[in-house]
Amino acid sequence: MRHRVAALITGKRSAWAVIVLGLVLIGLVMSLGAGERQATPTDSLPRGYDSTAAAELREQLPEQDGTQALVLFTADEGTIDKAELPELARAAGLREDATVVPSEDGTAAITFVPIETTDSPKIRDAVRDLRADLGERTPDGITAEVTGPAGITADLAAVFDGADTRLLLSTASIVAVLLILTYRSPVLWIIPLTVIGVGDRTATVAATQVLERLGMTWDDSTTGILSVLVFGAGTNYALLLMSRYRDALRVTEDRREALTEALAKTFEPVLASATTVVVGVLCLLLSLTPGTRGLGLASAIGIVIAVLSALVLLPAVLSLFGRWVFWPKVPHAGETTLSDGRSLWRRIGDAVARRPSVFVGGAVVLLAVMSAGVFSVRLGLPQSEQFLDKPEAIVAAERLAESFPAGSSDPAVIVTRADPAEVTKVAEGVDGIESVRPGASGDGVSELQAVLPGQPDSQEAEDAVVALRAAIADADLTDTYVGGTTAEAVDVGDGAQRDRLLILPLILGLVLVALIALLRSLVAPLVLITTVMATNFAAIGVSWWIFTKVFGFSALDQITVLYAFLFLVALGVDYNIFLVTRAKEETREHGTREGMLRALAATGGVITSAGILLAAVFAVLGVLPLVVLAQIGVIICIGVLLDTLLVRTVVVPAITLLLGDRFWWPRKVS
């Protein structure tokens, strides 16, 4: 069956039909354009939590479909004259009698400016205009800066200005360079890069269209991660096919026959690999957070398109070109194949085979040492550390804390249907609450703003939110919820912990089941899952040391561990699948020991190239000045390199050699 399908894709006439049909389908998808995202205040909040309920109830306030920016005015020298306060109000686009609050030391003043939207790109544009107006209108000798919820949101959104272009160019450039180095051909790299590049753009349109039609949410980071995933996985699958094709050309005179044979033998490992990734990312649909669920479905769609690009469109296009496409190293029939040769990887395999227990022991010690940092990991990245370069909103918030209560820039928001006077009384009785002021009200809903102690992301502020919620519960104030940045951080942390406890074991279990079905073995899948787990712990441990000791961050973001673990398990298993499926193939004729060594010789080069490429592609996330994406990229980069250069090269072959035929139990090798 596999050979018939492969022959259909690569046939002299049928290949053209495959290409034309593929281009028509791509054209139809691309004609739809990217889906339109409908942002809501709860996109990044976990379902069923207090802050989520507060955001939903707040939307019922009349003319409150928006947020607010805090404008901080500071005197360049001395103090701000109170007579200048009306002029500062006008500079912020407010009426002269609008409230502008001076600090006790007189060096600063603040006012709040409403932003009538909750959509991040629109908030970014509104804050950009506000900053431009302030630059023109603010009196000489006074500096105006924008912070508060709108300022933070605007600076986060600004991170993704031109992000798609930067990511695409950076990713494509890295893939092109590594493909040239891998193939050592000035021509061959163009074909897979073009096919996977088209697949990437198609995946973005298809995924966002599906998400829009299902009413699911996504943001710019979703499409950024999706693009990196499609490029990385798609190019890996292409590398495996091209390696098989090159090797088949060393055996077969007919290039179409060689391509058909290579494609038929590539189906199993690539489909198995893609299945583990799709199964893994779909586990994100169980997350409490809408944005995480959107990423899970988008990633699954992206992997499916990457597989179709690599296993259908790419071989059809390759069939149009002769052997010359490999120039200057054109493979010819009669040359030694990779599995029969004495390549570097065969020599490494022979060294491992002489003392497998020593290599296993050494690798275990190394991974254990690298994993030590896991026990020190702290989750919950402070707002002030979310950017590689501090934007204006963070700088202004730090300056504000010098002259005002630190919580003034971003107070807790209490939204209630109860008597606001009673709620105010309860809130003012909570230790740590600096003050409570009324906000908007209407249609039976009232908003109160409670100034918290310390910075919005401090433990002191979080403790005050917990105490405030407890006091509200004790007072039996129904339909009263505490929201705002600090409350949301508390809930996001709790929701992320629940997601990790549910999703991470589920991912491992489902990937294990997929491996058992693929290999028809129990021992081999357990070995592979254990090695991938060890790689995860080592990557996180080393990355924690890098983030804290080198870059000075105090924590990992709440979603970093979940995303990094997911992609490392799903993608890290790929290389073991490529190796072990080839070993299973070779074992039928040569036995377990020689079969594994021949598999290592045959796949060593392509897996190493694929791993380095995937690691480099995920490292591209660092081109964006958002720390969470950089953290995810670094952990996956380190983990993939460990999987490629240590686990697949040394650990799995050594364990297989130690176990012998028991590695395949209960399947019998023949």
GROMACS .gro file of C-alpha atoms in nm, residues 100 151 184 216 272 379 398 437 460 469 476 544 590 606 631 655 663 665:
model
   18
  100VAL     CA    1  -0.451   6.537   3.837
  151GLY     CA    2   0.057   5.122   2.895
  184ARG     CA    3   2.651   2.093   0.026
  216MET     CA    4  -1.143   3.031   1.964
  272ALA     CA    5   0.461   0.828   1.364
  379LEU     CA    6   0.748   3.029   3.836
  398GLU     CA    7   0.923   5.214   3.881
  437ARG     CA    8  -1.200   5.483   4.544
  460GLU     CA    9   0.289   4.176   4.925
  469ARG     CA   10  -1.109   3.796   4.848
  476ASP     CA   11  -2.112   3.706   5.201
  544TRP     CA   12   1.728   2.809   3.487
  590HIS     CA   13   2.108  -0.813   1.094
  606VAL     CA   14   2.040   1.356   0.900
  631GLN     CA   15   1.269   3.138   2.766
  655ILE     CA   16   2.073   0.091   2.633
  663PHE     CA   17   1.466  -0.402   2.394
  665TRP     CA   18   0.991  -0.718   2.411
   0.00000   0.00000   0.00000
